């Protein structure tokens, strides 16, 4: 008997783990990505004739507790109707017993692929992220895994916050004592697996995202915003994601940001930058007055 | 504060203030001192009309370069009748025209930058 080749083994393994969509309205196209809790596939909705992204729960993880978590994730996402949050279309169970939910397929790029953009564009993207997170917080939902890889920029430049798999509504008993999230973007209290996490854990992650986006080009006010958002003490962070987004907009509009105390020199530079044309005109007027007066005396 | 006013009003207020200031520079010329009151009134009204023109333009069109140009031209136009009048037989044409036109440009810029545009119905 001939042993199976590696290629054949790989195909067999893929066929065994691939979800069976035969009795559903979806036709599988290809795998998009694999995460800790499930795999996301690109599929076609044969009923509405459109492409959708389907998250299918891992076969070997299908314990009742994790199935409940999947259901929770789908319901959480479905409850958040916001232009910057990826919408859920459908939720169900495959013939093999695996749970799935379908959502909008976002054609675009991830936030970590947007580093070549200008600083104002990146700050506007960041404000959209803050708006989506603030909306979720207002509904008592904390994302807990905000990072550039979980944010998509659509074909029209729209921002979509994805992967609400670790989202928490109110006090989450089954995550107490478990460290959930991504190390660099995780708030210190989240890394300590404290049970009573609140929206300020997401503020920390937003600060890390801002740091990632602006990197070395961050001007002083933006650096202060990052420091305030990523403060180890949650009480010293921004009170809400909206405040952080508003500070980003204030910076873009040439206004002072709440996180940064300006020196008189910085104030003067900002005033000069905001009123260049006006100052140039006033200077021209003064110069003309002086010249006219000087020559009329001769 | 300026953003709470409508654009023509911003033009009128700023134009009048800058016109008054511009007129007061006539104090630098001894020949003009006896006529300072009429110069101040004339200059204030010149600034006021320039501001009104620039303000109405800014209400209809949003363009800083064109706003500056309109202010400059309005300033020039309203300064001209004052500038051609000789004072004690001496003409101060350039002394009045150049700074007056530049102040018109300042008002033109300010009306574009500040003040409320009418709400779109």
mmCIF file of C-alpha atoms in Angstrom:
data_model
loop_
_atom_site.group_PDB
_atom_site.id
_atom_site.type_symbol
_atom_site.label_atom_id
_atom_site.label_comp_id
_atom_site.label_asym_id
_atom_site.label_seq_id
_atom_site.Cartn_x
_atom_site.Cartn_y
_atom_site.Cartn_z
ATOM 1 C CA UNK A 1 0.000 0.000 0.000
ATOM 2 C CA UNK A 2 1.387 3.414 -1.015
ATOM 3 C CA UNK A 3 1.520 6.118 1.677
ATOM 4 C CA UNK A 4 -0.431 9.304 0.983
ATOM 5 C CA UNK A 5 1.550 12.320 -0.175
ATOM 6 C CA UNK A 6 1.732 15.462 1.972
ATOM 7 C CA UNK A 7 -0.346 17.307 -0.593
ATOM 8 C CA UNK A 8 -3.081 14.667 -0.474
ATOM 9 C CA UNK A 9 -3.006 14.687 3.316
ATOM 10 C CA UNK A 10 -3.349 18.472 3.350
ATOM 11 C CA UNK A 11 -6.341 18.271 0.995
ATOM 12 C CA UNK A 12 -7.981 15.563 3.114
ATOM 13 C CA UNK A 13 -7.443 17.587 6.296
ATOM 14 C CA UNK A 14 -8.888 20.702 4.645
ATOM 15 C CA UNK A 15 -11.916 18.741 3.424
ATOM 16 C CA UNK A 16 -12.501 17.353 6.906
ATOM 17 C CA UNK A 17 -12.408 20.747 8.599
ATOM 18 C CA UNK A 18 -14.170 22.679 5.842
ATOM 19 C CA UNK A 19 -17.724 23.526 6.874
ATOM 20 C CA UNK A 20 -20.587 21.941 4.978
ATOM 21 C CA UNK A 21 -22.854 24.674 3.627
ATOM 22 C CA UNK A 22 -24.889 22.361 1.366
ATOM 23 C CA UNK A 23 -28.222 22.777 3.106
ATOM 24 C CA UNK A 24 -27.833 26.528 3.550
ATOM 25 C CA UNK A 25 -28.240 29.496 1.229
ATOM 26 C CA UNK A 26 -24.466 30.015 1.142
ATOM 27 C CA UNK A 27 -21.885 28.726 -1.318
ATOM 28 C CA UNK A 28 -18.343 28.639 0.014
ATOM 29 C CA UNK A 29 -15.751 30.529 -2.070
ATOM 30 C CA UNK A 30 -12.573 30.578 -0.019
ATOM 31 C CA UNK A 31 -11.101 30.981 3.447
ATOM 32 C CA UNK A 32 -10.409 34.600 4.474
ATOM 33 C CA UNK A 33 -8.762 34.157 7.826
ATOM 34 C CA UNK A 34 -8.441 31.980 10.871
ATOM 35 C CA UNK A 35 -8.724 33.180 14.452
ATOM 36 C CA UNK A 36 -8.716 31.717 17.914
ATOM 37 C CA UNK A 37 -12.441 31.057 17.973
ATOM 38 C CA UNK A 38 -13.363 30.468 14.393
ATOM 39 C CA UNK A 39 -12.562 30.703 10.732
ATOM 40 C CA UNK A 40 -13.905 33.388 8.438
ATOM 41 C CA UNK A 41 -14.871 32.345 4.917
ATOM 42 C CA UNK A 42 -15.892 34.260 1.864
ATOM 43 C CA UNK A 43 -19.181 32.882 0.589
ATOM 44 C CA UNK A 44 -21.935 33.783 -1.806
ATOM 45 C CA UNK A 45 -25.472 34.252 -0.599
ATOM 46 C CA UNK A 46 -27.370 32.416 -3.349
ATOM 47 C CA UNK A 47 -30.686 33.978 -2.297
ATOM 48 C CA UNK A 48 -29.605 37.609 -2.493
ATOM 49 C CA UNK A 49 -26.762 36.988 -4.923
ATOM 50 C CA UNK A 50 -24.120 38.851 -2.934
ATOM 51 C CA UNK A 51 -20.818 38.060 -1.295
ATOM 52 C CA UNK A 52 -20.786 37.688 2.470
ATOM 53 C CA UNK A 53 -18.198 36.869 5.107
ATOM 54 C CA UNK A 54 -19.132 33.892 7.271
ATOM 55 C CA UNK A 55 -17.544 33.185 10.606
ATOM 56 C CA UNK A 56 -17.728 29.484 11.442
ATOM 57 C CA UNK A 57 -16.964 28.272 14.930
ATOM 58 C CA UNK A 58 -14.114 25.744 15.228
ATOM 59 C CA UNK A 59 -15.320 22.149 15.129
ATOM 60 C CA UNK A 60 -13.132 20.934 17.978
ATOM 61 C CA UNK A 61 -14.108 23.848 20.226
ATOM 62 C CA UNK A 62 -17.842 23.276 20.090
ATOM 63 C CA UNK A 63 -18.411 22.989 23.816
ATOM 64 C CA UNK A 64 -21.748 24.384 25.051
ATOM 65 C CA UNK A 65 -19.964 27.296 26.762
ATOM 66 C CA UNK A 66 -18.135 28.301 23.596
ATOM 67 C CA UNK A 67 -21.243 27.815 21.480
ATOM 68 C CA UNK A 68 -22.992 30.222 23.822
ATOM 69 C CA UNK A 69 -20.099 32.653 23.349
ATOM 70 C CA UNK A 70 -20.505 32.447 19.561
ATOM 71 C CA UNK A 71 -24.211 33.134 19.890
ATOM 72 C CA UNK A 72 -23.353 36.020 22.212
ATOM 73 C CA UNK A 73 -20.894 37.451 19.688
ATOM 74 C CA UNK A 74 -23.463 37.329 16.891
ATOM 75 C CA UNK A 75 -26.141 38.928 19.070
ATOM 76 C CA UNK A 76 -23.724 41.593 20.304
ATOM 77 C CA UNK A 77 -22.759 42.494 16.759
ATOM 78 C CA UNK A 78 -26.368 42.455 15.572
ATOM 79 C CA UNK A 79 -27.328 44.880 18.337
ATOM 80 C CA UNK A 80 -24.747 47.403 17.146
ATOM 81 C CA UNK A 81 -26.141 49.200 14.139
ATOM 82 C CA UNK A 82 -23.530 51.774 13.229
ATOM 83 C CA UNK A 83 -21.910 52.763 9.910
ATOM 84 C CA UNK A 84 -18.469 51.928 11.355
ATOM 85 C CA UNK A 85 -19.394 48.512 12.740
ATOM 86 C CA UNK A 86 -19.583 45.541 10.415
ATOM 87 C CA UNK A 87 -23.266 44.460 10.225
ATOM 88 C CA UNK A 88 -24.453 40.903 10.908
ATOM 89 C CA UNK A 89 -26.919 39.458 8.371
ATOM 90 C CA UNK A 90 -27.728 36.004 9.632
ATOM 91 C CA UNK A 91 -27.015 33.458 12.366
ATOM 92 C CA UNK A 92 -27.482 29.689 12.238
ATOM 93 C CA UNK A 93 -26.192 26.165 12.608
ATOM 94 C CA UNK A 94 -24.643 24.007 9.894
ATOM 95 C CA UNK A 95 -25.763 20.372 9.369
ATOM 96 C CA UNK A 96 -22.502 19.307 11.042
ATOM 97 C CA UNK A 97 -23.567 21.175 14.179
ATOM 98 C CA UNK A 98 -21.119 24.054 13.829
ATOM 99 C CA UNK A 99 -22.508 27.508 14.504
ATOM 100 C CA UNK A 100 -21.974 30.343 12.078
ATOM 101 C CA UNK A 101 -22.994 33.895 11.400
ATOM 102 C CA UNK A 102 -22.821 35.827 8.181
ATOM 103 C CA UNK A 103 -21.825 39.460 7.983
ATOM 104 C CA UNK A 104 -20.980 42.099 5.432
ATOM 105 C CA UNK A 105 -17.962 41.227 3.318
ATOM 106 C CA UNK A 106 -15.712 44.266 3.439
ATOM 107 C CA UNK A 107 -13.616 44.703 0.341
ATOM 108 C CA UNK A 108 -10.718 46.930 1.277
ATOM 109 C CA UNK A 109 -7.604 46.843 3.360
ATOM 110 C CA UNK A 110 -6.729 46.531 7.027
ATOM 111 C CA UNK A 111 -5.750 49.551 9.064
ATOM 112 C CA UNK A 112 -2.190 48.266 9.377
ATOM 113 C CA UNK A 113 -1.922 48.557 5.589
ATOM 114 C CA UNK A 114 -2.777 52.290 5.715
ATOM 115 C CA UNK A 115 0.490 53.574 7.170
ATOM 116 C CA UNK A 116 1.444 55.435 4.002
ATOM 117 C CA UNK A 117 -1.519 57.807 4.425
ATOM 118 C CA UNK A 118 -0.997 61.407 5.557
ATOM 119 C CA UNK A 119 -1.277 62.271 9.259
ATOM 120 C CA UNK A 120 -4.593 64.184 8.840
ATOM 121 C CA UNK A 121 -6.116 61.225 6.936
ATOM 122 C CA UNK A 122 -4.928 58.800 9.633
ATOM 123 C CA UNK A 123 -6.382 61.008 12.363
ATOM 124 C CA UNK A 124 -9.729 61.148 10.546
ATOM 125 C CA UNK A 125 -9.713 57.355 10.280
ATOM 126 C CA UNK A 126 -8.885 57.226 13.970
ATOM 127 C CA UNK A 127 -11.816 59.492 14.807
ATOM 128 C CA UNK A 128 -14.172 57.138 12.931
ATOM 129 C CA UNK A 129 -12.833 54.223 14.984
ATOM 130 C CA UNK A 130 -13.424 56.221 18.182
ATOM 131 C CA UNK A 131 -16.984 56.994 17.071
ATOM 132 C CA UNK A 132 -17.754 53.301 16.530
ATOM 133 C CA UNK A 133 -16.213 52.335 19.871
ATOM 134 C CA UNK A 134 -18.036 55.173 21.677
ATOM 135 C CA UNK A 135 -21.306 53.942 20.154
ATOM 136 C CA UNK A 136 -20.635 50.408 21.393
ATOM 137 C CA UNK A 137 -19.697 51.717 24.853
ATOM 138 C CA UNK A 138 -22.931 53.718 25.004
ATOM 139 C CA UNK A 139 -24.726 50.381 24.552
ATOM 140 C CA UNK A 140 -22.688 48.748 27.275
ATOM 141 C CA UNK A 141 -20.468 46.771 24.887
ATOM 142 C CA UNK A 142 -16.677 46.682 25.325
ATOM 143 C CA UNK A 143 -14.648 45.342 22.393
ATOM 144 C CA UNK A 144 -11.586 44.129 24.384
ATOM 145 C CA UNK A 145 -9.549 43.289 21.280
ATOM 146 C CA UNK A 146 -9.111 46.552 19.413
ATOM 147 C CA UNK A 147 -6.016 46.457 17.211
ATOM 148 C CA UNK A 148 -5.135 47.540 13.654
ATOM 149 C CA UNK A 149 -5.750 44.030 12.304
ATOM 150 C CA UNK A 150 -9.373 44.224 13.480
ATOM 151 C CA UNK A 151 -10.130 47.431 11.634
ATOM 152 C CA UNK A 152 -10.920 47.450 7.935
ATOM 153 C CA UNK A 153 -10.952 50.371 5.546
ATOM 154 C CA UNK A 154 -13.588 49.770 2.887
ATOM 155 C CA UNK A 155 -13.416 50.545 -0.805
ATOM 156 C CA UNK A 156 -15.024 53.961 -0.241
ATOM 157 C CA UNK A 157 -12.700 54.853 2.643
ATOM 158 C CA UNK A 158 -15.230 53.834 5.278
ATOM 159 C CA UNK A 159 -13.899 52.467 8.562
ATOM 160 C CA UNK A 160 -15.302 49.212 9.921
ATOM 161 C CA UNK A 161 -14.475 47.827 13.350
ATOM 162 C CA UNK A 162 -14.553 44.037 13.194
ATOM 163 C CA UNK A 163 -14.050 40.942 15.307
ATOM 164 C CA UNK A 164 -16.258 41.506 18.307
ATOM 165 C CA UNK A 165 -15.527 37.939 19.410
ATOM 166 C CA UNK A 166 -14.161 39.039 22.768
ATOM 167 C CA UNK A 167 -16.768 41.755 23.298
ATOM 168 C CA UNK A 168 -18.300 41.949 26.701
ATOM 169 C CA UNK A 169 -21.708 43.199 27.754
ATOM 170 C CA UNK A 170 -21.690 44.286 31.392
ATOM 171 C CA UNK A 171 -19.952 41.904 33.828
ATOM 172 C CA UNK A 172 -18.615 38.855 32.049
ATOM 173 C CA UNK A 173 -18.270 36.003 34.527
ATOM 174 C CA UNK A 174 -16.757 33.445 32.185
ATOM 175 C CA UNK A 175 -13.850 35.681 31.197
ATOM 176 C CA UNK A 176 -12.863 36.474 34.790
ATOM 177 C CA UNK A 177 -9.424 34.984 35.453
ATOM 178 C CA UNK A 178 -8.743 34.456 31.725
ATOM 179 C CA UNK A 179 -6.448 36.741 29.785
ATOM 180 C CA UNK A 180 -8.247 37.600 26.546
ATOM 181 C CA UNK A 181 -6.917 40.048 23.963
ATOM 182 C CA UNK A 182 -3.734 40.942 22.092
ATOM 183 C CA UNK A 183 -0.683 41.670 24.295
ATOM 184 C CA UNK A 184 0.583 45.032 22.971
ATOM 185 C CA UNK A 185 -2.921 46.475 22.640
ATOM 186 C CA UNK A 186 -4.261 45.089 25.913
ATOM 187 C CA UNK A 187 -4.797 47.409 28.897
ATOM 188 C CA UNK A 188 -2.739 46.493 32.017
ATOM 189 C CA UNK A 189 -5.895 45.639 33.974
ATOM 190 C CA UNK A 190 -7.008 43.368 31.102
ATOM 191 C CA UNK A 191 -3.601 41.655 31.102
ATOM 192 C CA UNK A 192 -4.056 41.019 34.852
ATOM 193 C CA UNK A 193 -7.401 39.356 33.971
ATOM 194 C CA UNK A 194 -9.324 41.645 36.295
ATOM 195 C CA UNK A 195 -13.008 40.762 36.114
ATOM 196 C CA UNK A 196 -14.434 44.259 36.283
ATOM 197 C CA UNK A 197 -13.107 45.669 33.028
ATOM 198 C CA UNK A 198 -14.791 48.760 31.711
ATOM 199 C CA UNK A 199 -14.743 50.960 28.604
ATOM 200 C CA UNK A 200 -11.392 52.424 29.660
ATOM 201 C CA UNK A 201 -9.707 49.156 28.618
ATOM 202 C CA UNK A 202 -10.767 49.977 25.044
ATOM 203 C CA UNK A 203 -9.485 53.552 25.476
ATOM 204 C CA UNK A 204 -6.057 52.069 26.216
ATOM 205 C CA UNK A 205 -6.228 49.983 23.018
ATOM 206 C CA UNK A 206 -7.312 53.066 21.062
ATOM 207 C CA UNK A 207 -4.257 54.898 22.412
ATOM 208 C CA UNK A 208 -2.046 52.038 21.192
ATOM 209 C CA UNK A 209 -3.752 52.178 17.769
ATOM 210 C CA UNK A 210 -3.088 55.938 17.610
ATOM 211 C CA UNK A 211 0.541 55.272 18.537
ATOM 212 C CA UNK A 212 0.749 52.617 15.792
ATOM 213 C CA UNK A 213 -0.794 54.958 13.221
ATOM 214 C CA UNK A 214 1.293 58.035 13.965
ATOM 215 C CA UNK A 215 4.506 56.258 15.006
ATOM 216 C CA UNK A 216 7.482 58.618 14.718
ATOM 217 C CA UNK A 217 5.604 61.489 13.061
ATOM 218 C CA UNK A 218 3.340 62.150 16.073
ATOM 219 C CA UNK A 219 3.492 65.845 17.010
ATOM 220 C CA UNK A 220 3.630 66.758 20.707
ATOM 221 C CA UNK A 221 -0.148 67.143 21.208
ATOM 222 C CA UNK A 222 -0.727 63.703 19.621
ATOM 223 C CA UNK A 223 2.004 62.214 21.833
ATOM 224 C CA UNK A 224 0.175 63.664 24.851
ATOM 225 C CA UNK A 225 -3.075 62.124 23.602
ATOM 226 C CA UNK A 226 -1.363 58.722 23.320
ATOM 227 C CA UNK A 227 0.127 59.077 26.822
ATOM 228 C CA UNK A 228 -3.231 60.015 28.322
ATOM 229 C CA UNK A 229 -5.108 57.206 26.546
ATOM 230 C CA UNK A 230 -2.466 54.626 27.516
ATOM 231 C CA UNK A 231 -2.080 55.725 31.132
ATOM 232 C CA UNK A 232 -1.564 52.660 33.397
ATOM 233 C CA UNK A 233 -4.209 54.010 35.762
ATOM 234 C CA UNK A 234 -7.639 53.763 34.080
ATOM 235 C CA UNK A 235 -8.874 56.784 36.075
ATOM 236 C CA UNK A 236 -6.248 58.995 34.392
ATOM 237 C CA UNK A 237 -7.273 57.997 30.854
ATOM 238 C CA UNK A 238 -9.860 59.725 28.696
ATOM 239 C CA UNK A 239 -13.336 59.361 30.139
ATOM 240 C CA UNK A 240 -14.712 58.143 26.809
ATOM 241 C CA UNK A 241 -13.710 57.126 23.294
ATOM 242 C CA UNK A 242 -15.592 60.128 21.953
ATOM 243 C CA UNK A 243 -13.362 62.497 23.969
ATOM 244 C CA UNK A 244 -10.291 60.895 22.417
ATOM 245 C CA UNK A 245 -11.769 61.214 18.912
ATOM 246 C CA UNK A 246 -12.719 64.836 19.596
ATOM 247 C CA UNK A 247 -9.163 65.595 20.669
ATOM 248 C CA UNK A 248 -7.948 64.159 17.343
ATOM 249 C CA UNK A 249 -10.387 66.423 15.490
ATOM 250 C CA UNK A 250 -9.383 69.425 17.600
ATOM 251 C CA UNK A 251 -5.761 68.816 16.636
ATOM 252 C CA UNK A 252 -6.746 68.616 12.957
ATOM 253 C CA UNK A 253 -8.662 71.896 13.230
ATOM 254 C CA UNK A 254 -5.625 73.626 14.734
ATOM 255 C CA UNK A 255 -7.232 73.871 18.171
ATOM 256 C CA UNK A 256 -5.635 72.932 21.515
ATOM 257 C CA UNK A 257 -6.159 69.327 22.646
ATOM 258 C CA UNK A 258 -7.350 68.591 26.182
ATOM 259 C CA UNK A 259 -4.481 66.156 26.838
ATOM 260 C CA UNK A 260 -1.743 68.698 26.165
ATOM 261 C CA UNK A 261 -0.871 71.849 28.089
ATOM 262 C CA UNK A 262 0.618 74.265 25.573
ATOM 263 C CA UNK A 263 3.654 76.423 26.271
ATOM 264 C CA UNK A 264 3.407 80.101 25.190
ATOM 265 C CA UNK A 265 5.743 79.297 22.290
ATOM 266 C CA UNK A 266 3.544 76.414 21.108
ATOM 267 C CA UNK A 267 0.499 78.670 21.425
ATOM 268 C CA UNK A 268 2.201 81.325 19.275
ATOM 269 C CA UNK A 269 3.245 78.761 16.658
ATOM 270 C CA UNK A 270 -0.287 77.362 16.501
ATOM 271 C CA UNK A 271 -1.740 80.868 16.188
ATOM 272 C CA UNK A 272 0.733 81.655 13.402
ATOM 273 C CA UNK A 273 -0.051 78.404 11.567
ATOM 274 C CA UNK A 274 -3.816 78.974 11.853
ATOM 275 C CA UNK A 275 -3.688 82.614 10.742
ATOM 276 C CA UNK A 276 -0.870 82.743 8.229
ATOM 277 C CA UNK A 277 -2.845 84.585 5.527
ATOM 278 C CA UNK A 278 -4.333 87.084 7.971
ATOM 279 C CA UNK A 279 -0.941 87.802 9.538
ATOM 280 C CA UNK A 280 0.628 88.173 6.094
ATOM 281 C CA UNK A 281 -2.058 90.701 5.091
ATOM 282 C CA UNK A 282 -1.690 92.651 8.345
ATOM 283 C CA UNK A 283 2.088 92.637 7.930
ATOM 284 C CA UNK A 284 1.716 93.872 4.331
ATOM 285 C CA UNK A 285 -0.580 96.677 5.546
ATOM 286 C CA UNK A 286 1.879 97.708 8.286
ATOM 287 C CA UNK A 287 4.836 97.544 5.875
ATOM 288 C CA UNK A 288 2.971 99.630 3.291
ATOM 289 C CA UNK A 289 1.983 102.193 5.904
ATOM 290 C CA UNK A 290 5.582 102.438 7.025
ATOM 291 C CA UNK A 291 6.971 102.726 3.484
ATOM 292 C CA UNK A 292 4.377 105.313 2.419
ATOM 293 C CA UNK A 293 5.037 107.346 5.563
ATOM 294 C CA UNK A 294 8.835 107.028 5.144
ATOM 295 C CA UNK A 295 8.821 108.150 1.488
ATOM 296 C CA UNK A 296 6.320 110.963 2.100
ATOM 297 C CA UNK A 297 8.734 112.443 4.681
ATOM 298 C CA UNK A 298 11.645 112.555 2.262
ATOM 299 C CA UNK B 1 -17.351 85.691 18.854
ATOM 300 C CA UNK B 2 -17.047 86.616 15.155
ATOM 301 C CA UNK B 3 -18.444 83.221 14.193
ATOM 302 C CA UNK B 4 -21.768 84.060 15.865
ATOM 303 C CA UNK B 5 -22.354 86.965 13.458
ATOM 304 C CA UNK B 6 -23.442 86.599 9.854
ATOM 305 C CA UNK B 7 -20.841 87.338 7.189
ATOM 306 C CA UNK B 8 -22.087 90.790 6.074
ATOM 307 C CA UNK B 9 -22.199 91.851 9.732
ATOM 308 C CA UNK B 10 -18.629 90.575 10.261
ATOM 309 C CA UNK B 11 -17.630 92.655 7.224
ATOM 310 C CA UNK B 12 -19.421 95.779 8.498
ATOM 311 C CA UNK B 13 -18.010 95.544 12.044
ATOM 312 C CA UNK B 14 -14.473 94.691 11.010
ATOM 313 C CA UNK B 15 -14.499 97.102 8.062
ATOM 314 C CA UNK B 16 -15.653 99.973 10.279
ATOM 315 C CA UNK B 17 -13.056 99.236 12.978
ATOM 316 C CA UNK B 18 -10.192 98.869 10.499
ATOM 317 C CA UNK B 19 -11.407 101.911 8.530
ATOM 318 C CA UNK B 20 -11.400 103.976 11.704
ATOM 319 C CA UNK B 21 -7.895 102.744 12.504
ATOM 320 C CA UNK B 22 -6.698 103.427 8.967
ATOM 321 C CA UNK B 23 -8.174 106.938 9.091
ATOM 322 C CA UNK B 24 -6.472 107.640 12.397
ATOM 323 C CA UNK B 25 -3.073 107.126 10.738
ATOM 324 C CA UNK B 26 -3.721 110.494 9.058
ATOM 325 C CA UNK B 27 -2.563 111.946 12.373
ATOM 326 C CA UNK B 28 0.961 111.093 11.196
ATOM 327 C CA UNK B 29 0.662 113.780 8.512
ATOM 328 C CA UNK B 30 0.595 117.321 9.967
ATOM 329 C CA UNK B 31 -1.264 118.674 6.881
ATOM 330 C CA UNK B 32 -4.180 116.319 7.538
ATOM 331 C CA UNK B 33 -4.608 116.981 11.267
ATOM 332 C CA UNK B 34 -7.085 119.883 10.909
ATOM 333 C CA UNK B 35 -9.324 117.576 8.804
ATOM 334 C CA UNK B 36 -9.033 114.534 11.045
ATOM 335 C CA UNK B 37 -12.744 114.319 11.966
ATOM 336 C CA UNK B 38 -13.919 114.211 8.363
ATOM 337 C CA UNK B 39 -11.084 111.796 7.482
ATOM 338 C CA UNK B 40 -12.102 109.470 10.314
ATOM 339 C CA UNK B 41 -15.765 109.541 9.248
ATOM 340 C CA UNK B 42 -14.898 109.033 5.574
ATOM 341 C CA UNK B 43 -12.469 106.220 6.329
ATOM 342 C CA UNK B 44 -14.911 104.468 8.674
ATOM 343 C CA UNK B 45 -17.653 104.523 6.049
ATOM 344 C CA UNK B 46 -15.189 103.386 3.383
ATOM 345 C CA UNK B 47 -14.323 100.360 5.569
ATOM 346 C CA UNK B 48 -17.976 99.744 6.331
ATOM 347 C CA UNK B 49 -18.996 99.638 2.646
ATOM 348 C CA UNK B 50 -15.988 97.497 1.758
ATOM 349 C CA UNK B 51 -16.967 95.086 4.532
ATOM 350 C CA UNK B 52 -20.552 94.995 3.332
ATOM 351 C CA UNK B 53 -19.515 94.097 -0.238
ATOM 352 C CA UNK B 54 -16.996 91.487 0.971
ATOM 353 C CA UNK B 55 -19.535 90.072 3.457
ATOM 354 C CA UNK B 56 -22.270 89.652 0.845
ATOM 355 C CA UNK B 57 -19.778 88.051 -1.522
ATOM 356 C CA UNK B 58 -18.643 85.644 1.220
ATOM 357 C CA UNK B 59 -22.278 84.754 1.872
ATOM 358 C CA UNK B 60 -22.690 83.590 -1.713
ATOM 359 C CA UNK B 61 -19.250 82.215 -2.568
ATOM 360 C CA UNK B 62 -16.717 80.303 -0.507
ATOM 361 C CA UNK B 63 -13.240 81.079 -1.799
ATOM 362 C CA UNK B 64 -10.513 82.710 0.243
ATOM 363 C CA UNK B 65 -8.362 83.926 -2.730
ATOM 364 C CA UNK B 66 -11.380 85.410 -4.558
ATOM 365 C CA UNK B 67 -12.700 86.841 -1.266
ATOM 366 C CA UNK B 68 -9.364 88.594 -0.726
ATOM 367 C CA UNK B 69 -9.438 89.904 -4.308
ATOM 368 C CA UNK B 70 -13.019 91.203 -3.948
ATOM 369 C CA UNK B 71 -12.074 92.931 -0.668
ATOM 370 C CA UNK B 72 -9.015 94.442 -2.332
ATOM 371 C CA UNK B 73 -11.036 95.728 -5.299
ATOM 372 C CA UNK B 74 -13.859 97.039 -3.075
ATOM 373 C CA UNK B 75 -11.299 98.736 -0.831
ATOM 374 C CA UNK B 76 -9.705 100.271 -3.899
ATOM 375 C CA UNK B 77 -13.044 101.431 -5.318
ATOM 376 C CA UNK B 78 -14.260 103.034 -2.087
ATOM 377 C CA UNK B 79 -10.862 104.626 -1.379
ATOM 378 C CA UNK B 80 -10.553 106.170 -4.827
ATOM 379 C CA UNK B 81 -13.062 109.059 -4.337
ATOM 380 C CA UNK B 82 -11.279 109.988 -1.071
ATOM 381 C CA UNK B 83 -7.799 109.629 -2.564
ATOM 382 C CA UNK B 84 -8.376 111.941 -5.559
ATOM 383 C CA UNK B 85 -9.444 114.832 -3.293
ATOM 384 C CA UNK B 86 -6.383 117.019 -2.549
ATOM 385 C CA UNK B 87 -5.810 118.086 1.070
ATOM 386 C CA UNK B 88 -4.505 121.647 1.365
ATOM 387 C CA UNK B 89 -3.582 121.453 -2.299
ATOM 388 C CA UNK B 90 -1.537 118.301 -1.822
ATOM 389 C CA UNK B 91 -2.551 114.865 -3.167
ATOM 390 C CA UNK B 92 -2.223 111.816 -0.889
ATOM 391 C CA UNK B 93 -3.263 109.343 -3.556
ATOM 392 C CA UNK B 94 -0.853 106.466 -2.799
ATOM 393 C CA UNK B 95 -0.893 107.123 0.975
ATOM 394 C CA UNK B 96 -4.652 106.504 0.952
ATOM 395 C CA UNK B 97 -5.122 104.015 -1.902
ATOM 396 C CA UNK B 98 -2.500 101.387 -1.060
ATOM 397 C CA UNK B 99 -3.217 100.838 2.660
ATOM 398 C CA UNK B 100 -6.994 101.216 2.095
ATOM 399 C CA UNK B 101 -6.944 98.480 -0.552
ATOM 400 C CA UNK B 102 -4.879 96.163 1.669
ATOM 401 C CA UNK B 103 -7.323 96.672 4.543
ATOM 402 C CA UNK B 104 -10.082 95.745 2.067
ATOM 403 C CA UNK B 105 -8.171 92.506 1.411
ATOM 404 C CA UNK B 106 -7.980 91.864 5.187
ATOM 405 C CA UNK B 107 -11.746 92.345 5.471
ATOM 406 C CA UNK B 108 -12.281 90.118 2.395
ATOM 407 C CA UNK B 109 -10.243 87.370 4.053
ATOM 408 C CA UNK B 110 -11.989 87.780 7.413
ATOM 409 C CA UNK B 111 -15.477 87.532 5.893
ATOM 410 C CA UNK B 112 -14.485 84.270 4.179
ATOM 411 C CA UNK B 113 -12.927 82.828 7.317
ATOM 412 C CA UNK B 114 -15.360 84.019 9.993
ATOM 413 C CA UNK B 115 -19.094 84.453 10.338
ATOM 414 C CA UNK B 116 -22.076 82.221 9.790
ATOM 415 C CA UNK B 117 -23.180 81.233 6.310
ATOM 416 C CA UNK B 118 -26.964 81.163 5.789
ATOM 417 C CA UNK B 119 -28.552 77.757 6.501
ATOM 418 C CA UNK B 120 -29.384 75.696 3.412
ATOM 419 C CA UNK B 121 -33.171 75.351 3.140
#
